[in-house]
JSON list of C-alpha atoms in Angstrom, two decimals:
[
{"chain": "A", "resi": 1, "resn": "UNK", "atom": "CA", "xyz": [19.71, -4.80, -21.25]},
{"chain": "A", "resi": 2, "resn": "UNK", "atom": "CA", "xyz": [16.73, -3.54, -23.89]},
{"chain": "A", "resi": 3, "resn": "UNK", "atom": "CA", "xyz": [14.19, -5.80, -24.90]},
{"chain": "A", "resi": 4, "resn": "UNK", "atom": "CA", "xyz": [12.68, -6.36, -28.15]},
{"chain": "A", "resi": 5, "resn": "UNK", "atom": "CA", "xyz": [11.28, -3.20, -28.67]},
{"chain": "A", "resi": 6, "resn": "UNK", "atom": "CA", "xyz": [14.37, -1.29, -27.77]},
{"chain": "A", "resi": 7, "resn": "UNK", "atom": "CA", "xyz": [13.34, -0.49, -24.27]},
{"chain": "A", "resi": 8, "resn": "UNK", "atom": "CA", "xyz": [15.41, -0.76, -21.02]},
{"chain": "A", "resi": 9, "resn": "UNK", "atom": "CA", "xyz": [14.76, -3.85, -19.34]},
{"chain": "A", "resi": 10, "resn": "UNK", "atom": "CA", "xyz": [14.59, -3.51, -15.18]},
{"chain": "A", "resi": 11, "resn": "UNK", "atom": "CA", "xyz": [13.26, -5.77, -12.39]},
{"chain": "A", "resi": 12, "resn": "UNK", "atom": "CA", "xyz": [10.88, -3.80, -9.98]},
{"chain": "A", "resi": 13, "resn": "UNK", "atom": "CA", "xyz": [8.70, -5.26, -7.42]},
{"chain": "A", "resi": 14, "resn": "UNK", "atom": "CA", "xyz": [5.94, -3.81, -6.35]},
{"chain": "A", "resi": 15, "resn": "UNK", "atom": "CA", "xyz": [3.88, -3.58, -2.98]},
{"chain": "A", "resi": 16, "resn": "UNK", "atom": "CA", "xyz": [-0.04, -2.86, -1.66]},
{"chain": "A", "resi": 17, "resn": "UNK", "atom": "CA", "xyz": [-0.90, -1.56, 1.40]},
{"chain": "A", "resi": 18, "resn": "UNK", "atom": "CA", "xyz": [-4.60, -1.36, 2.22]},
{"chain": "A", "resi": 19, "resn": "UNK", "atom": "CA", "xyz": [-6.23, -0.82, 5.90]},
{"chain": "A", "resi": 20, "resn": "UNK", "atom": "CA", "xyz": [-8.12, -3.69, 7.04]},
{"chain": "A", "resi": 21, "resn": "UNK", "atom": "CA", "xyz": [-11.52, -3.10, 7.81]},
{"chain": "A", "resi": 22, "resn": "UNK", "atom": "CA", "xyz": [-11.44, 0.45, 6.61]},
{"chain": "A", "resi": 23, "resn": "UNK", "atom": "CA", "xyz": [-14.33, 1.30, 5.55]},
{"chain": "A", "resi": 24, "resn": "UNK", "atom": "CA", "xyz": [-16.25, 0.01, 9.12]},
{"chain": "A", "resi": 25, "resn": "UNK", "atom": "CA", "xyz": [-14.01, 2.30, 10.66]},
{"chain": "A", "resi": 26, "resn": "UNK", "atom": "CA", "xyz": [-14.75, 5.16, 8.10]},
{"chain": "A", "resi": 27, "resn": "UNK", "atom": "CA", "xyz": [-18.66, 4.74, 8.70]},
{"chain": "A", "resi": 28, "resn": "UNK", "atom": "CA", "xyz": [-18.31, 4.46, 12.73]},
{"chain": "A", "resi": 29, "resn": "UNK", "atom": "CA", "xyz": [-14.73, 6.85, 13.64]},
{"chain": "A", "resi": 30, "resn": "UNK", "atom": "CA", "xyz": [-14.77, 9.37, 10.75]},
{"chain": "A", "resi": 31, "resn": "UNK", "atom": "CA", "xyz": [-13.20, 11.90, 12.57]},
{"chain": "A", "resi": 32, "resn": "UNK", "atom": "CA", "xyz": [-10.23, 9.19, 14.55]},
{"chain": "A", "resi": 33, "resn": "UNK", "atom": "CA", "xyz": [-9.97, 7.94, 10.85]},
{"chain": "A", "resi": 34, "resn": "UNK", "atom": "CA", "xyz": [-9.04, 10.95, 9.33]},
{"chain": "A", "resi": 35, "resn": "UNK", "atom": "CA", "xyz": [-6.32, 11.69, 11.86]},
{"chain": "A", "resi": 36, "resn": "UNK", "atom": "CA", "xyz": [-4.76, 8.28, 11.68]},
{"chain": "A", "resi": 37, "resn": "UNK", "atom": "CA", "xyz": [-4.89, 8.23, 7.60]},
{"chain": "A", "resi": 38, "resn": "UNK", "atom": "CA", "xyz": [-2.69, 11.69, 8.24]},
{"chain": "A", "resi": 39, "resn": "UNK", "atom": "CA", "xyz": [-0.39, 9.68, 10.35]},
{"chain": "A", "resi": 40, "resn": "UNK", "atom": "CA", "xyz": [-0.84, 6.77, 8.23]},
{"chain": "A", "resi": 41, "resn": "UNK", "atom": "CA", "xyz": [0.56, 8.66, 5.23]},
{"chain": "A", "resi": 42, "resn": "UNK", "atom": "CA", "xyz": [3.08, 10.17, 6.84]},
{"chain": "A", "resi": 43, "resn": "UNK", "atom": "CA", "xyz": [4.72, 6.79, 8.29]},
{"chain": "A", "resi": 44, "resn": "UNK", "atom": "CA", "xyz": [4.17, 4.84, 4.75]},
{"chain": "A", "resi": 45, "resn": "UNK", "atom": "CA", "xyz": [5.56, 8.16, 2.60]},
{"chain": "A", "resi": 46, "resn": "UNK", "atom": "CA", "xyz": [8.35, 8.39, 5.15]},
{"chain": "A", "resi": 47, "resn": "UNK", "atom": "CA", "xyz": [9.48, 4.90, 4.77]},
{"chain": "A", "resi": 48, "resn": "UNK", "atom": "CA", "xyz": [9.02, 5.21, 0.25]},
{"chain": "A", "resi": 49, "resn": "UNK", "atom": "CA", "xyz": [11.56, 7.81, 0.60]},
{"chain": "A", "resi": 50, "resn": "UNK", "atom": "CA", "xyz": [13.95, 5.92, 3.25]},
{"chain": "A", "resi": 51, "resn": "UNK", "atom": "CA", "xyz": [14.05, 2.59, 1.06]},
{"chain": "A", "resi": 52, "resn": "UNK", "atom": "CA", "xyz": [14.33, 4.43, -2.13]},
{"chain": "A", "resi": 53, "resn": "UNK", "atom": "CA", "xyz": [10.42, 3.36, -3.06]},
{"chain": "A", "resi": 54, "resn": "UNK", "atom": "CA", "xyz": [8.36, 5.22, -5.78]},
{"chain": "A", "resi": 55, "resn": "UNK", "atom": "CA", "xyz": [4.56, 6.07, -4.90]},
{"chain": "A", "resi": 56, "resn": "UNK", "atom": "CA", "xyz": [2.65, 4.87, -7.91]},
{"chain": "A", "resi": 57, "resn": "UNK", "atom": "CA", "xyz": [-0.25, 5.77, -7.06]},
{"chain": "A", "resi": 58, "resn": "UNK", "atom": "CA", "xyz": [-2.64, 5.72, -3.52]},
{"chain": "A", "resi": 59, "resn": "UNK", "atom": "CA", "xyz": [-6.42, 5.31, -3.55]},
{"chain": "A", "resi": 60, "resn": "UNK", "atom": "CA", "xyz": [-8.41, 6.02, -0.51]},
{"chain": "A", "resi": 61, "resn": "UNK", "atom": "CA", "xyz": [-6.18, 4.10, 2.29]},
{"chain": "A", "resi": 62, "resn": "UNK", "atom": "CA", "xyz": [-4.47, 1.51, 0.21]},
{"chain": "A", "resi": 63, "resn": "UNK", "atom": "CA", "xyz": [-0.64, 2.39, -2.07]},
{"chain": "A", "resi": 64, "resn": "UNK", "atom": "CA", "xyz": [0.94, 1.15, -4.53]},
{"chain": "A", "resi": 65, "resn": "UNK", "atom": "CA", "xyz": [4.46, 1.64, -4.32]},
{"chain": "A", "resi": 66, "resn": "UNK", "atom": "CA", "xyz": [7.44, 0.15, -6.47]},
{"chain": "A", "resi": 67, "resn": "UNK", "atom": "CA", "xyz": [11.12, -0.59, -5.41]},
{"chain": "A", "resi": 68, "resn": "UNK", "atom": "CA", "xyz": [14.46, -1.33, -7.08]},
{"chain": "A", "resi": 69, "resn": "UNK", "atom": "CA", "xyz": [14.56, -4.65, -5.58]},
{"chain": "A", "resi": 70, "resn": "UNK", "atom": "CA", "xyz": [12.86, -7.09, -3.37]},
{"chain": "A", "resi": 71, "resn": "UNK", "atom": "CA", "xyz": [15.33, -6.45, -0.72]},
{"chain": "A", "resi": 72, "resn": "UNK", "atom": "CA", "xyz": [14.18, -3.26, -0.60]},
{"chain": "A", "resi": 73, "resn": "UNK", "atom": "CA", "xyz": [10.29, -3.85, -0.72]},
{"chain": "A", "resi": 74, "resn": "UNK", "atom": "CA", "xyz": [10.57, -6.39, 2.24]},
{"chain": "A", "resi": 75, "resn": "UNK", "atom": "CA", "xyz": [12.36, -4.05, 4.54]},
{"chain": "A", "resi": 76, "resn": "UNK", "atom": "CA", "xyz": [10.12, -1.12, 3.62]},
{"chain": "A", "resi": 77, "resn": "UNK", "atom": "CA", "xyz": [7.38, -3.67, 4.69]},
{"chain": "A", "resi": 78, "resn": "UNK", "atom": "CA", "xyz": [8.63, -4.39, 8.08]},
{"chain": "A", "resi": 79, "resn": "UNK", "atom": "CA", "xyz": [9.83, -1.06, 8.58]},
{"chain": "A", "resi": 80, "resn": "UNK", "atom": "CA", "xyz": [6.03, -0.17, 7.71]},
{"chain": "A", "resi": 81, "resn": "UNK", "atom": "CA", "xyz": [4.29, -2.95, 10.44]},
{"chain": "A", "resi": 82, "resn": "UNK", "atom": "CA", "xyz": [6.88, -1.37, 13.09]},
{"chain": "A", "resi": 83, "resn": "UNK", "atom": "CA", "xyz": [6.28, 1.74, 12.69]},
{"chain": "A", "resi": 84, "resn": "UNK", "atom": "CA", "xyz": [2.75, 1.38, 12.36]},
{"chain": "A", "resi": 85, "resn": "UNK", "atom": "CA", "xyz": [2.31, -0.21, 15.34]},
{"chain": "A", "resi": 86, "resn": "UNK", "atom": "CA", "xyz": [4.82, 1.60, 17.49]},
{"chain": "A", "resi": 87, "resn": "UNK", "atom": "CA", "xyz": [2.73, 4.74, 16.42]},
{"chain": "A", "resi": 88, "resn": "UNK", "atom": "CA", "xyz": [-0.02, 6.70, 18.53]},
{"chain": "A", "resi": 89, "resn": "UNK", "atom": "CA", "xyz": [-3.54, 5.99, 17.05]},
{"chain": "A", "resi": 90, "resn": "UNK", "atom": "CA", "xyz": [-6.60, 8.01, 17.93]},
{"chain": "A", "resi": 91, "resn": "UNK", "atom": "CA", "xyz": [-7.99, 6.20, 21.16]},
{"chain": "A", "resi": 92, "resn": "UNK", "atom": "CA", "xyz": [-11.42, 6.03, 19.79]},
{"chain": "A", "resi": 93, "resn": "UNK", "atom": "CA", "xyz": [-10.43, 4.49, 16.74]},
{"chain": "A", "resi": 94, "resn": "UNK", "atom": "CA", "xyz": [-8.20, 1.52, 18.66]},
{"chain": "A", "resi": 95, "resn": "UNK", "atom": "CA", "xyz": [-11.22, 0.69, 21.23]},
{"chain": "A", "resi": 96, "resn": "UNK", "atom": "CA", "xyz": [-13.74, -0.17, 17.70]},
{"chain": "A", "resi": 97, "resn": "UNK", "atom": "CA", "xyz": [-14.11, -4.02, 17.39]},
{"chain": "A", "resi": 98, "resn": "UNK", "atom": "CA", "xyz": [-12.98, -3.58, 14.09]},
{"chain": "A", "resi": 99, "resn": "UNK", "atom": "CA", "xyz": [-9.53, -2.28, 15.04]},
{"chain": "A", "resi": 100, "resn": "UNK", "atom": "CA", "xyz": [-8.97, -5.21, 17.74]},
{"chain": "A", "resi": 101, "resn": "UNK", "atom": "CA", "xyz": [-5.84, -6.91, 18.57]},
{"chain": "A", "resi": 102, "resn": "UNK", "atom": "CA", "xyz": [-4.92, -10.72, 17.38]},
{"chain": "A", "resi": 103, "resn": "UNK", "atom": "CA", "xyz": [-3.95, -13.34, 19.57]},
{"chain": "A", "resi": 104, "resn": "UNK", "atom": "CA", "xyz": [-0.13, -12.52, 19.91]},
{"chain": "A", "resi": 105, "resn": "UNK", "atom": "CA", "xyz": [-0.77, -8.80, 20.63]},
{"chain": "A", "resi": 106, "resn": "UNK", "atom": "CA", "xyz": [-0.41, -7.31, 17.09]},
{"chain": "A", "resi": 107, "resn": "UNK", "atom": "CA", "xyz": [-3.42, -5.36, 15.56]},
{"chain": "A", "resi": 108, "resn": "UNK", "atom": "CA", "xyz": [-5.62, -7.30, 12.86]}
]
């Protein structure tokens, strides 16, 4: 389907990642933080590629990514939260208060 200008028409959805509390962790864990941004990456870039996701663009911590379909943007992000918290994180990085656990065990 084109629209009025003549251009192909598709649905995309798009989704944001961002680390929360970031930048505390930056300022007190810069070396922890710069290992698990590596890992980070490597978990979030893994999972574009698995769900057939295109990396528009990543600033600092936080992507922007775009799928085919919403289907596919939901399971890349619970594929995402599993991995990411199945994953091995610098021990220095997950004893700072700003990298503590919620109630039901899952990292804030």
């Amino acid at each position: 389907q084109t629209n009025e200008q003549g251009h192909d028409e598709c649905d995309v959805t798009i989704v944001f990642t961002d680390i929360k509390s970031s930048t505390t962790l930056w300022s007190h864990c810069h070396d922890a933080m710069a290992a698990a941004l590596r890992l980070h990456n490597e978990i979030i870039r893994a999972n574009i590629d698995l769900f057939g996701g295109y990396e528009i663009k990543t600033i600092g911590d936080a992507f922007m990514v775009a799928f085919p379909s919403v289907d596919s943007a939901v399971a890349f992000s619970l594929r995402i939260q599993e991995d990411l918290f199945q994953a091995t994180w610098p021990a220095t990085l997950v004893e700072h208060a700003a990298a503590e656990r919620s109630a039901d065990g899952a990292w804030n």
